[in-house]
Coordinates of C-alpha atoms and ligand atoms in Angstrom, one line a residue:
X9 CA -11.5 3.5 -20.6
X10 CA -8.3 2.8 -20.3
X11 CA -6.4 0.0 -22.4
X12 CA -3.7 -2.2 -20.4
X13 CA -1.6 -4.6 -23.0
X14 CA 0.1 -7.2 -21.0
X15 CA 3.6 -8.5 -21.9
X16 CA 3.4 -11.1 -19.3
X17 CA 3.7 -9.3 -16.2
X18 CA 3.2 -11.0 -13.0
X19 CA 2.2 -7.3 -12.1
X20 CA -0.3 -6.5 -14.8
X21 CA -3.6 -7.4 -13.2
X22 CA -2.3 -5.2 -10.4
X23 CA -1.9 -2.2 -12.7
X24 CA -5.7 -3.0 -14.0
X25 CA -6.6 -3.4 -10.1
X26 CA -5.1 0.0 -9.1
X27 CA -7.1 1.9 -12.1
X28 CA -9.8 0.8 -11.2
X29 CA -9.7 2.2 -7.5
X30 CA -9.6 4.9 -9.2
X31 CA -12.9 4.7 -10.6
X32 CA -11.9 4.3 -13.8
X33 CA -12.6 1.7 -16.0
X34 CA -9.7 -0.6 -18.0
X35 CA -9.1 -3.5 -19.5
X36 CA -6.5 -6.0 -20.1
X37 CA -5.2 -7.1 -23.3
X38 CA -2.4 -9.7 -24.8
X39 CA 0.3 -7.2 -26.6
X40 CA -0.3 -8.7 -29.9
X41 CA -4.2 -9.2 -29.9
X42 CA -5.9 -6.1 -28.5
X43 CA -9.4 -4.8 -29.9
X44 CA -9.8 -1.9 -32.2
X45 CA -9.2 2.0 -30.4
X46 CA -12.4 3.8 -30.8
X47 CA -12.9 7.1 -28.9
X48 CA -14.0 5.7 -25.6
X49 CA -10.1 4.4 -25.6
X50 CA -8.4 7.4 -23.3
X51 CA -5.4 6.1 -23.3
X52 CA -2.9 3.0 -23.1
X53 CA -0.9 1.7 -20.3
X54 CA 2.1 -1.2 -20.8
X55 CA 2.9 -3.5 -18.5
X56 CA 6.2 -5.1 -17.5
X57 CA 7.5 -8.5 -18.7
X58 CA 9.6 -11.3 -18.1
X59 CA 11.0 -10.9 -21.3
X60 CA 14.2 -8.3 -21.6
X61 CA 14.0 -6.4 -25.0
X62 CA 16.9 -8.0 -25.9
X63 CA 15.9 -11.5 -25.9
X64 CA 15.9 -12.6 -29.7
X65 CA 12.3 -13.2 -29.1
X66 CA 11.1 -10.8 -26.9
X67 CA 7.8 -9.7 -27.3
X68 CA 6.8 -6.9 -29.7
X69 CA 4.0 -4.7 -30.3
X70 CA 2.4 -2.8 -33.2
X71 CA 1.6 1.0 -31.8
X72 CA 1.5 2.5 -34.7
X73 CA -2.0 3.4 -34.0
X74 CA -1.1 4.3 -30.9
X75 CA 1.9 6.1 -30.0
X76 CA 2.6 10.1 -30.7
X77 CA -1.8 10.1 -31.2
X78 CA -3.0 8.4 -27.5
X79 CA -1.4 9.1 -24.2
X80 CA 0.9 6.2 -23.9
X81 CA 2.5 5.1 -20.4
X82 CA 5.6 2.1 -20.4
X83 CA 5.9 0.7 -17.3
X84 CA 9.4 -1.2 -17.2
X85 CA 9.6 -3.4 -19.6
X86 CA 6.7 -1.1 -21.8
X87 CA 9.3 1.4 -21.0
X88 CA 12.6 0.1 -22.8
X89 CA 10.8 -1.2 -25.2
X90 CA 9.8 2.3 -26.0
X91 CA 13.3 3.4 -25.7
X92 CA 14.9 1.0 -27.5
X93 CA 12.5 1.1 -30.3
X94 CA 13.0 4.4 -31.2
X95 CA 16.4 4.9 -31.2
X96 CA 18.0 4.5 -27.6
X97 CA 20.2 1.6 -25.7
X98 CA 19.1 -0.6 -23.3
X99 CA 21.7 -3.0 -21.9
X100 CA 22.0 -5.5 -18.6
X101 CA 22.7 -3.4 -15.6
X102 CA 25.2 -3.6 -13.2
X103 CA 24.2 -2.3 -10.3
X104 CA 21.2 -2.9 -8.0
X105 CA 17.7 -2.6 -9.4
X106 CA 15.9 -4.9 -7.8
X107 CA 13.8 -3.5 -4.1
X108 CA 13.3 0.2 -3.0
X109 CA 14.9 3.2 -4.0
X110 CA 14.1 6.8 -3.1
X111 CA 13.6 9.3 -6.0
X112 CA 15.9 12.1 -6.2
X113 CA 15.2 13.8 -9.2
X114 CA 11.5 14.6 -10.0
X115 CA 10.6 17.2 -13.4
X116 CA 7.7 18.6 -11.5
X117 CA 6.9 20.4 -15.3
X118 CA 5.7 16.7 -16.2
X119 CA 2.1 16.6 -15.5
X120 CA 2.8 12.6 -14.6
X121 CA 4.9 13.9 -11.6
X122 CA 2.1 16.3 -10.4
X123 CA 2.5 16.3 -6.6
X124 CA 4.8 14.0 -6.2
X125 CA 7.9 14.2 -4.2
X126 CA 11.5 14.5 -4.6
X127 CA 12.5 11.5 -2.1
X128 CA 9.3 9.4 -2.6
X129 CA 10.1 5.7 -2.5
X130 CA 9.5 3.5 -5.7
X131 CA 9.6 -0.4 -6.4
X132 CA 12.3 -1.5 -9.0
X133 CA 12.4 -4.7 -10.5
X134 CA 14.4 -5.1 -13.8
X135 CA 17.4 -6.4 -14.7
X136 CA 18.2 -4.1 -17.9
X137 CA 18.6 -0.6 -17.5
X138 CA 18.2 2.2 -20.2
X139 CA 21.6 3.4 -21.2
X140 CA 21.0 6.2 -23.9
X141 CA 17.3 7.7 -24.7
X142 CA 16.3 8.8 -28.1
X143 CA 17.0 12.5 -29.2
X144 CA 13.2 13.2 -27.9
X145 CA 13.4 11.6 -25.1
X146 CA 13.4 13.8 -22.0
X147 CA 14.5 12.9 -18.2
X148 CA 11.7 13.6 -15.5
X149 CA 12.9 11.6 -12.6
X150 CA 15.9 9.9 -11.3
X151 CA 17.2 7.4 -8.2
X152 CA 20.4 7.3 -7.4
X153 CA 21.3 4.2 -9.2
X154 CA 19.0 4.7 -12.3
X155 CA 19.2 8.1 -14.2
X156 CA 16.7 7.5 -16.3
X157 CA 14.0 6.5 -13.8
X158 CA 11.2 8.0 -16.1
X159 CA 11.0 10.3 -19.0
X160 CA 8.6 12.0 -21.5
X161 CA 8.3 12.2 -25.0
X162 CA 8.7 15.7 -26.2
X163 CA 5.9 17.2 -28.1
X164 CA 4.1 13.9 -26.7
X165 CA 2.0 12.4 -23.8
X166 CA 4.0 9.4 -23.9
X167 CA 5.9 8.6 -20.7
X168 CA 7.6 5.3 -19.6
X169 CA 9.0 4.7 -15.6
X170 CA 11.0 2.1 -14.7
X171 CA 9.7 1.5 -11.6
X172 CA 6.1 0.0 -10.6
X173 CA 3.4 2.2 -10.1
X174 CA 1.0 -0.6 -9.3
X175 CA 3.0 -2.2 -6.3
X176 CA 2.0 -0.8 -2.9
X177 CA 6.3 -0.3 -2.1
X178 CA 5.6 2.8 -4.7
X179 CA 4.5 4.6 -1.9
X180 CA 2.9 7.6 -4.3
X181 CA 2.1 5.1 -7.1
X182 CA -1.9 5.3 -7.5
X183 CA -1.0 9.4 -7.4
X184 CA 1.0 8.9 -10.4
X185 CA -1.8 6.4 -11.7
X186 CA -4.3 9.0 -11.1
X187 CA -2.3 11.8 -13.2
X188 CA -1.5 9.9 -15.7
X189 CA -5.5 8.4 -16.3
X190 CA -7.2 11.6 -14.8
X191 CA -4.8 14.6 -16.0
X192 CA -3.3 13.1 -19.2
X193 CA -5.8 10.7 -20.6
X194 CA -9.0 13.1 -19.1
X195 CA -10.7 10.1 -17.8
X196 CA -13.7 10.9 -15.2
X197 CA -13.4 8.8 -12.1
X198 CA -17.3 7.9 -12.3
X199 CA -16.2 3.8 -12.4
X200 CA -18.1 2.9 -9.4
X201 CA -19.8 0.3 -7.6
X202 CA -22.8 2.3 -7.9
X203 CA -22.8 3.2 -11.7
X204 CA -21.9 0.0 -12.7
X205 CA -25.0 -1.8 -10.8
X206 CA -27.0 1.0 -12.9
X207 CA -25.2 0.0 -16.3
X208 CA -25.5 -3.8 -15.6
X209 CA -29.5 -4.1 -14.8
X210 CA -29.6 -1.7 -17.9
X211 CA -27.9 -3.8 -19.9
X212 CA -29.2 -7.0 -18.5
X213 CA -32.6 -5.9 -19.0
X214 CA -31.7 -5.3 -23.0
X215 CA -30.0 -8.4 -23.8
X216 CA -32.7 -10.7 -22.3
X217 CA -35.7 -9.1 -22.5
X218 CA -38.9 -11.4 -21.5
X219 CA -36.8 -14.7 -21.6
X220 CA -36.3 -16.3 -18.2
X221 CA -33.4 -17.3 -16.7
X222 CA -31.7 -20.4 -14.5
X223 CA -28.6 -19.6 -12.1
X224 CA -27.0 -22.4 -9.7
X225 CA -26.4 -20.8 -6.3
X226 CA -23.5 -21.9 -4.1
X227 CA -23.6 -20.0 -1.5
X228 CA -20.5 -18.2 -1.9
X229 CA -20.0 -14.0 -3.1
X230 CA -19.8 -14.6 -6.6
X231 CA -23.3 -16.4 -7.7
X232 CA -25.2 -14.4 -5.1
X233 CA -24.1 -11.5 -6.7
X234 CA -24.3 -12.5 -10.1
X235 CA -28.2 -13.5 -9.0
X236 CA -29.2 -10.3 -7.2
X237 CA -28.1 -8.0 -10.6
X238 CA -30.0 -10.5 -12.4
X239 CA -32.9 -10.0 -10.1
X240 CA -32.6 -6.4 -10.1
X241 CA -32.9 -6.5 -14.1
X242 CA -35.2 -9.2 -14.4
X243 CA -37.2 -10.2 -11.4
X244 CA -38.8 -13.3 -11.3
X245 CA -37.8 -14.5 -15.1
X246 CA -34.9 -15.4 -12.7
X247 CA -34.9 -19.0 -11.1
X248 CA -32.4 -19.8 -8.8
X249 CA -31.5 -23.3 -8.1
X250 CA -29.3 -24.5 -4.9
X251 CA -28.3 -28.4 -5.0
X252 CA -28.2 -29.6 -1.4
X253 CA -25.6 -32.2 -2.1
X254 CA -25.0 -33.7 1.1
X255 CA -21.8 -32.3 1.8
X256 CA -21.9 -29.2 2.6
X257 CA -21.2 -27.5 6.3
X258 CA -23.2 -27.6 9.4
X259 CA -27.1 -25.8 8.7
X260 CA -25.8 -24.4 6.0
X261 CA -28.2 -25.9 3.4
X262 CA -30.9 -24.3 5.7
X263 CA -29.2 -20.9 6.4
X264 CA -27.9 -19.9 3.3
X265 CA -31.1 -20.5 1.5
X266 CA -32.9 -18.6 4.3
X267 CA -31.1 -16.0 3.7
X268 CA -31.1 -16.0 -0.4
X269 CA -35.1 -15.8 0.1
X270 CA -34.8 -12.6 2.6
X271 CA -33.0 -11.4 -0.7
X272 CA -36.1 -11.3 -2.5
X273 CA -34.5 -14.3 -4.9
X274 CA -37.0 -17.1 -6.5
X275 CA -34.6 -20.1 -5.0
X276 CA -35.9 -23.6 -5.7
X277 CA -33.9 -25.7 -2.8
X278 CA -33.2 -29.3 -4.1
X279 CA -32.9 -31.9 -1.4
X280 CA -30.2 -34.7 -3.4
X281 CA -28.2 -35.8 -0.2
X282 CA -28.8 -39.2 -0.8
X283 CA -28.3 -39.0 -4.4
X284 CA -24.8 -38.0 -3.7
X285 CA -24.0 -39.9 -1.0
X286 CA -25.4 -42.8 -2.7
X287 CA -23.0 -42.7 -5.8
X288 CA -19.8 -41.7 -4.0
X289 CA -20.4 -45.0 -1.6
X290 CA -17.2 -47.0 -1.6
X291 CA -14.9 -44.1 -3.8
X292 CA -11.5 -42.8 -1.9
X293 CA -10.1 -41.7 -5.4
X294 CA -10.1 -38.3 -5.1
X295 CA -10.5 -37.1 -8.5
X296 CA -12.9 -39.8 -9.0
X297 CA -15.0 -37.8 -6.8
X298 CA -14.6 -35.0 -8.1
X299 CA -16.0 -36.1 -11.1
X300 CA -19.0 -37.8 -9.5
X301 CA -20.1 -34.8 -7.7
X302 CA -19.5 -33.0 -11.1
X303 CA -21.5 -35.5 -13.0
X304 CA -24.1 -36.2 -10.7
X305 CA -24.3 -32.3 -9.9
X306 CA -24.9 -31.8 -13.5
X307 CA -28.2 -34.3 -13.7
X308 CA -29.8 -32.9 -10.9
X309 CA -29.6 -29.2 -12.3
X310 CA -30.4 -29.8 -15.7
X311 CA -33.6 -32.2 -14.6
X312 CA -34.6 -29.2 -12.4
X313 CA -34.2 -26.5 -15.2
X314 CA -36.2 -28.4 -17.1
X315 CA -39.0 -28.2 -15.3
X316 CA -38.4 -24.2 -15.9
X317 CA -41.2 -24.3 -19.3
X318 CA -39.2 -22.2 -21.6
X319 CA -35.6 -20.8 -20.1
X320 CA -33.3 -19.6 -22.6
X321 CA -30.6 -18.9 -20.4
X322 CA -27.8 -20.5 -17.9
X323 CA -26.4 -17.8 -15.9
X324 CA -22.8 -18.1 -14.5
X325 CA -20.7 -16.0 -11.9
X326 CA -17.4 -15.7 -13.7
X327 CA -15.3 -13.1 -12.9
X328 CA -12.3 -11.1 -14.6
X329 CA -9.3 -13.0 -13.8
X330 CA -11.1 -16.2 -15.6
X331 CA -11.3 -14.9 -18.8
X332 CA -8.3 -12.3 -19.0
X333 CA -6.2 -13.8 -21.9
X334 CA -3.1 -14.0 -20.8
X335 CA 0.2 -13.8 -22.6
X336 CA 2.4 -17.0 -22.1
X337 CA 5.6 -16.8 -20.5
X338 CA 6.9 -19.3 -22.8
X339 CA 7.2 -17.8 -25.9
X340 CA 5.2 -14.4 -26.8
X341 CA 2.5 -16.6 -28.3
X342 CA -0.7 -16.0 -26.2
X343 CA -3.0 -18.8 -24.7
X344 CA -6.4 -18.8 -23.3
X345 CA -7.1 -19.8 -19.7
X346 CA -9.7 -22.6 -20.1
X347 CA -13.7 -20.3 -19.0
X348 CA -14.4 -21.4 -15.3
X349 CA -17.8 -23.1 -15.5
X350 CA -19.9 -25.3 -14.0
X351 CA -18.4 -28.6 -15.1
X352 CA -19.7 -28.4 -18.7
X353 CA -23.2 -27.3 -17.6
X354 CA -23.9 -24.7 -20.5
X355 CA -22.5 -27.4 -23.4
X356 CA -25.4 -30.1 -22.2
X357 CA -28.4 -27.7 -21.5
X358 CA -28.1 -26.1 -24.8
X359 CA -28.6 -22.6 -22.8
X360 CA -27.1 -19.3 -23.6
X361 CA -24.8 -18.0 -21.0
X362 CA -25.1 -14.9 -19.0
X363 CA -22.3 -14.0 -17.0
X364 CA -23.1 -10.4 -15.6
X365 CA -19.6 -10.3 -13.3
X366 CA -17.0 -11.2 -16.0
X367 CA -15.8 -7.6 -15.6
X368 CA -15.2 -7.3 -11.8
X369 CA -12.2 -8.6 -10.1
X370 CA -13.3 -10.3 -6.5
X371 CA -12.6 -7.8 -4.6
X372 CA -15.1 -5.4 -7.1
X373 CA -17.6 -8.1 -6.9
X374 CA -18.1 -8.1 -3.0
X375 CA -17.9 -4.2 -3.4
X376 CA -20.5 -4.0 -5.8
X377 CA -22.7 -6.8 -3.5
X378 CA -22.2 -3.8 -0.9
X379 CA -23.7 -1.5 -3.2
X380 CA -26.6 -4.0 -3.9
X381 CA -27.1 -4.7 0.3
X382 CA -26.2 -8.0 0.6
X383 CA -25.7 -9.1 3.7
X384 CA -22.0 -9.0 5.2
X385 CA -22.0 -12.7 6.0
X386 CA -22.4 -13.8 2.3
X387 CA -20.2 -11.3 1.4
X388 CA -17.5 -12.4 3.5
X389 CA -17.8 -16.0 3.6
X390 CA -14.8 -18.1 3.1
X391 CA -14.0 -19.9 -0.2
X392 CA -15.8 -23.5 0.0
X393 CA -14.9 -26.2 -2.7
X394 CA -17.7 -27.0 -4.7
X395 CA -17.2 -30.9 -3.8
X396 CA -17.7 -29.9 -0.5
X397 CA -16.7 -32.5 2.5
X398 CA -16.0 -35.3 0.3
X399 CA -12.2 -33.8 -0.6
X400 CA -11.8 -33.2 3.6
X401 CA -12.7 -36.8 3.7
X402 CA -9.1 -38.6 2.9
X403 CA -10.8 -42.1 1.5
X404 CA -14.3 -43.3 1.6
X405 CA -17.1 -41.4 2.4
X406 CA -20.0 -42.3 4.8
X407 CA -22.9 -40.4 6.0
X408 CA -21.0 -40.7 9.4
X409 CA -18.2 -39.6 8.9
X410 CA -19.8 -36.2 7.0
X411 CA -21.6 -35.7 10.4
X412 CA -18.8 -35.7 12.5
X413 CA -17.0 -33.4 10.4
X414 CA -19.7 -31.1 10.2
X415 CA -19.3 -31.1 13.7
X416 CA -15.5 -30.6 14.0
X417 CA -15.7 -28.5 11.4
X418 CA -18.8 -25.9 12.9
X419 CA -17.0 -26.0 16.2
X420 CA -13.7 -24.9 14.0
X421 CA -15.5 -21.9 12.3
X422 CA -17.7 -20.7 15.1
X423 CA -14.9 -20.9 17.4
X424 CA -13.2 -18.2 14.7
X425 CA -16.1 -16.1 15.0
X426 CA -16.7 -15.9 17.9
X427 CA -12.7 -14.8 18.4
X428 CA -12.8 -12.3 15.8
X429 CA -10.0 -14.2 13.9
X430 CA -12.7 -15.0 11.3
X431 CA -12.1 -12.2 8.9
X432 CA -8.3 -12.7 9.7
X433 CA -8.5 -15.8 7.7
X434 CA -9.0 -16.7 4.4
X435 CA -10.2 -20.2 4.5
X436 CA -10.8 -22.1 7.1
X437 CA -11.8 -26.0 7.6
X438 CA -11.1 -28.9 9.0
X439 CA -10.2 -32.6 7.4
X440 CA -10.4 -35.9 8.7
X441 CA -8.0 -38.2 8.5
X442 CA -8.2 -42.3 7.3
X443 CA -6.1 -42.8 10.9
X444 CA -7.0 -44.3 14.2
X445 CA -5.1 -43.6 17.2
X446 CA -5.2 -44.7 20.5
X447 CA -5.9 -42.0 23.2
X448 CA -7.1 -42.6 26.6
X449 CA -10.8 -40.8 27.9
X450 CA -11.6 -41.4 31.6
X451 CA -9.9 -45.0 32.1
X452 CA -10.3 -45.9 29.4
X453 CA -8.3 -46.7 26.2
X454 CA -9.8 -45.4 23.4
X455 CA -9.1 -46.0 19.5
X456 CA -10.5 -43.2 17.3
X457 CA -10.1 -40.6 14.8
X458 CA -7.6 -37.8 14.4
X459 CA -8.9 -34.8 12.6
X460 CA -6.2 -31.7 11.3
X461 CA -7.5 -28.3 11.2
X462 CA -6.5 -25.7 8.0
X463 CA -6.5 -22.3 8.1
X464 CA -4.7 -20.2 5.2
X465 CA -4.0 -16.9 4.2
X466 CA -4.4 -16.1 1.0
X467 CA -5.6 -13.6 -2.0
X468 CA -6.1 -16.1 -4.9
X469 CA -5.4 -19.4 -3.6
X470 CA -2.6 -19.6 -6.1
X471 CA -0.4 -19.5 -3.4
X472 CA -1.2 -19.8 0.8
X473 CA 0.5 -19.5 3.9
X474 CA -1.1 -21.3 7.3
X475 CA -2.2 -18.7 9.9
X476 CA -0.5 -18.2 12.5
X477 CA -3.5 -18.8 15.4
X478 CA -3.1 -18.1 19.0
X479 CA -1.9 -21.1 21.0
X480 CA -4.7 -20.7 23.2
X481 CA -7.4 -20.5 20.5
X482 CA -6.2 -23.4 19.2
X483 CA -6.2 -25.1 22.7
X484 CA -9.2 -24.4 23.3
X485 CA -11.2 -25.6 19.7
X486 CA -8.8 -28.8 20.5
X487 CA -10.3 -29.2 23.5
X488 CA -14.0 -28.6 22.6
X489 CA -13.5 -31.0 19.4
X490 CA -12.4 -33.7 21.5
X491 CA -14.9 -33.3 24.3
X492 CA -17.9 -32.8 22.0
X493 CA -17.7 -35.1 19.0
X494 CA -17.7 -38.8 19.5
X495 CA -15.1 -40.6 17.6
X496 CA -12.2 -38.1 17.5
X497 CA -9.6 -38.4 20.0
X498 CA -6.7 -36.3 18.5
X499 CA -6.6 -32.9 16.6
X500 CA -3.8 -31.8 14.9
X501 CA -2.8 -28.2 12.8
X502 CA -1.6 -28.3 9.7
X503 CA 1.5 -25.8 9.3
X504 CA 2.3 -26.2 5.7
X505 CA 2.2 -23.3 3.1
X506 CA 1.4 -23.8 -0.3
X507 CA 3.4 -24.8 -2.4
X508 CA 4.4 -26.8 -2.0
X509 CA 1.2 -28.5 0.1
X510 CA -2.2 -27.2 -1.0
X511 CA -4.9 -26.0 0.7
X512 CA -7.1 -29.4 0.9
X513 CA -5.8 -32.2 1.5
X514 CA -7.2 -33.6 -1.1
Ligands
XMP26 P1 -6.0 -26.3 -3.4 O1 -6.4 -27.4 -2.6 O2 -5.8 -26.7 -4.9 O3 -7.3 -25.3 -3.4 O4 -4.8 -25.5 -2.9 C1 -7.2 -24.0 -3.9 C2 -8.6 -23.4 -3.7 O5 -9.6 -24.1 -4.6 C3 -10.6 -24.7 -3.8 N1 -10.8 -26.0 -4.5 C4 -11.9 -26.3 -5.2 N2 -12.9 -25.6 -5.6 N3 -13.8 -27.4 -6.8 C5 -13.9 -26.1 -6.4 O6 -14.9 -25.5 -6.6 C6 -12.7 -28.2 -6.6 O7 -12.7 -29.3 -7.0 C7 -11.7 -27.6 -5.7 N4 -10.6 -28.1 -5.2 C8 -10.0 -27.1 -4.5 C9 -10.0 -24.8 -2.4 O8 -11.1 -24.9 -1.5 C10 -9.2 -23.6 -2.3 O9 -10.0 -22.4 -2.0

């Protein structure tokens, strides 16, 4: 594997991302708290940072263990630190070194430069520049602004490049990814969704042996992914539990479980619509229903798991960006992003956790689903908020109002479909607003309900941009809403990115 210390990067999960297609495994570390190199360590790759090494506090790292006996890439900032470190000069740079720039020097001696061209267009993004390298130090490539673009280490397999490999503007970056993890380090590209399947049940079926197993299925990619490894490993020791709380879409209580059962999985279906509707009767708060469906979500699981006579485990479907430690911008202290869970479920049942995905980014999980055959609609499903309906309710929630949104909202997502915009989008839905209007149906006046449709690009949900959907598409689901569903006289699209609006309204 390869070892990636992070310096604070907003780039470094993209260097970890772009090793990976490779097929080769890597993982992320803070600079100052990484785990001990044995011999399945390859080599090490460092990331950029916000810091400049010449900030009084800037962030150092101890590679004594490292340098001159590992192969050893600095990317930017990983690359001046190198420089400065051992003996050359860094300083602020006056001229432009932010955007693209061509190469116009390549070393094509330097295994990292194997096959790639003199001309090839990089991604620059630093505001210091290295003046002087160490007497070792040797020039293998060059822009026309930055001379020393990227060098070697004589005598050494340690490079640094100024430039970003990871960013998809580095037109021949993953090359240079590849020579440097497959040529230098010797890594095998045998990382795949395939292998790691294999590796997973394998170790699955070691760690928990005869005990059985709980998982809470939400219908989206990550716990029906998490579940079918589990099932592969373990069979039916694994119980699968899906909460019908009331507020979820249009049949889909009734579909997705249909289709978690093709899947072979043991899925108890719990019915607590009223439950759930019952306790968030008369709350608009919106964090105060959060926390109900939290709370209440919380009873209902555990009182099913218990009826499970002896389960020993909770199993979760966390993924890798949850539980990368990341390296605070702030100081070069490092923090810990608070373990995605479900609301506090493992601390009350007194159940070990599982968490069979906490290696994969998303994009590895649905491939890896692939692998496994699950079907392409769970696959690529949009994000849905585990609250549900109640946030895309603005103020109190009523078992009338969920109806008619489930209508607005199933016209909204079919219509997508069935325009082949669906997989354009990243999420999709529809909120109804705590506003009347007057509108005027036939002769007469009417005095209903406006509802706003959402639909956002995105990769995270970090950040978002509204989708730009055809007039007429939109005309159209306008028209249908309007026609079809009682009580809504006025649709509306919501054009704001985030930030600074988010993606529900609530
Ligand atoms: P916002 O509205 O914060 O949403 O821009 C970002 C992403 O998170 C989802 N979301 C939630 N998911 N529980 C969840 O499981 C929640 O309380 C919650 N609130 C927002 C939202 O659907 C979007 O994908």
């Amino acid at each position: 594997k390869i070892l990636i210390l992070d310096f604070g990067s907003q780039y470094t999960q993209l260097i970890a991302r772009r090793v990976r297609e490779l097929n080769v495994y890597c993982e992320i570390h803070p600079f100052n708290k990484y785990p001990g190199l044995d011999e399945t360590v390859k080599g090490v790759i460092l990331s950029g940072s916000p810091f400049s090494v010449r900030d009084k506090n800037a962030p150092v790292p101890d590679l004594s263990k490292i340098k001159g006996k590992l192969p050893l890439l600095g990317v930017c900032y990983g690359a001046q630190y190198l420089a400065q470190n051992y003996g050359g000069l860094v300083e602020a740079s006056d001229s432009r070194e932010y955007g693209r720039a061509n190469m116009k020097y390549i070393d094509h001696e330097s295994e990292l430069f194997r096959e790639i061209e003199v001309d090839s267009q990089v991604w620059m993004s630093h505001g210091d520049t290295i003046m002087k390298l160490p007497e070792d130090f040797r020039i293998i490539g060059s822009t026309s602004d930055v001379e020393v673009a990227a060098y070697q280490i004589e005598e050494e397999t340690t490079f640094g490049i100024q430039f970003h490999p990871e960013v998809y503007h580095t037109t021949q970056g993953l090359q240079i990814l590849n020579n440097f993890v497959v040529d230098v380090c010797g890594c095998r590209r045998d990382w795949t969704p395939a292998s790691f399947v294999e590796e997973t049940v394998e170790g699955l079926k070691k760690q928990l042996g005869d005990d059985k197993v709980v998982l809470g299925l939400s219908g989206g990619v990550d716990s029906s992914v998490a579940a079918m490894l589990l099932h592969k490993a373990i069979g039916t020791q694994l119980t699968c539990i899906f909460v019908d709380n009331g507020l979820l879409r249009k049949h889909e209580y009734e579909n997705v479980l249909d289709s978690y059962k093709h899947m072979g999985l043991n899925v108890i279906g719990v019915d607590a619509k009223d439950l759930f509707l019952g306790e968030l009767n008369g709350v608009s708060d919106p964090e105060k229903k959060r926390k109900i469906i939290g709370r209440v979500f919380i009873e209902v699981f555990d009182s099913e798991a218990k009826k499970i006579p002896g389960v020993k485990w909770l199993a979760q479907g966390t993924i890798y960006p949850d539980v990368i430690e990341s390296v605070s911008v702030n100081g070069p202290s490092a923090t810990i992003k608070s373990h995605h869970n479900v609301g506090g479920l493992p601390e009350k049942m007194h159940l070990k956790v599982v968490e069979p995905l906490k290696l994969l980014f998303k994009d590895e999980v649905r491939r890896v689903g692939h692998e496994m055959k699950i079907s392409p609609t769970i696959l690529g499903r949009h994000p849905f908020p585990g609250p549900g309906l109640a946030i895309r309710i603005l103020g109190e929630i009523t078992p009338e109002k969920v109806a008619l949104l489930q209508e607005v909202d199933h016209i909204f997502i079919e219509g997508l479909r069935k325009h082949d915009l669906y997989d354009q989008v990243w999420q999709a839905g529809a909120m109804l607003l705590p506003v009347q209007s007057v509108g005027v149906m036939g002769d007469e006046r009417t005095y209903e309900s406006v509802v706003s449709l959402r639909a956002v690009t995105s990769t995270d949900g970090m950040t978002a941009d509204w989708v730009h959907l055809p007039y007429e598409f939109l005309g159209k689901i306008s028209s249908e809403i309007i026609n079809r569903v009682r009580g809504v006289n006025r649709v509306v699209y919501d054009i704001s990115s985030k930030p600074p609006a988010t993606i529900e309204w609530e």
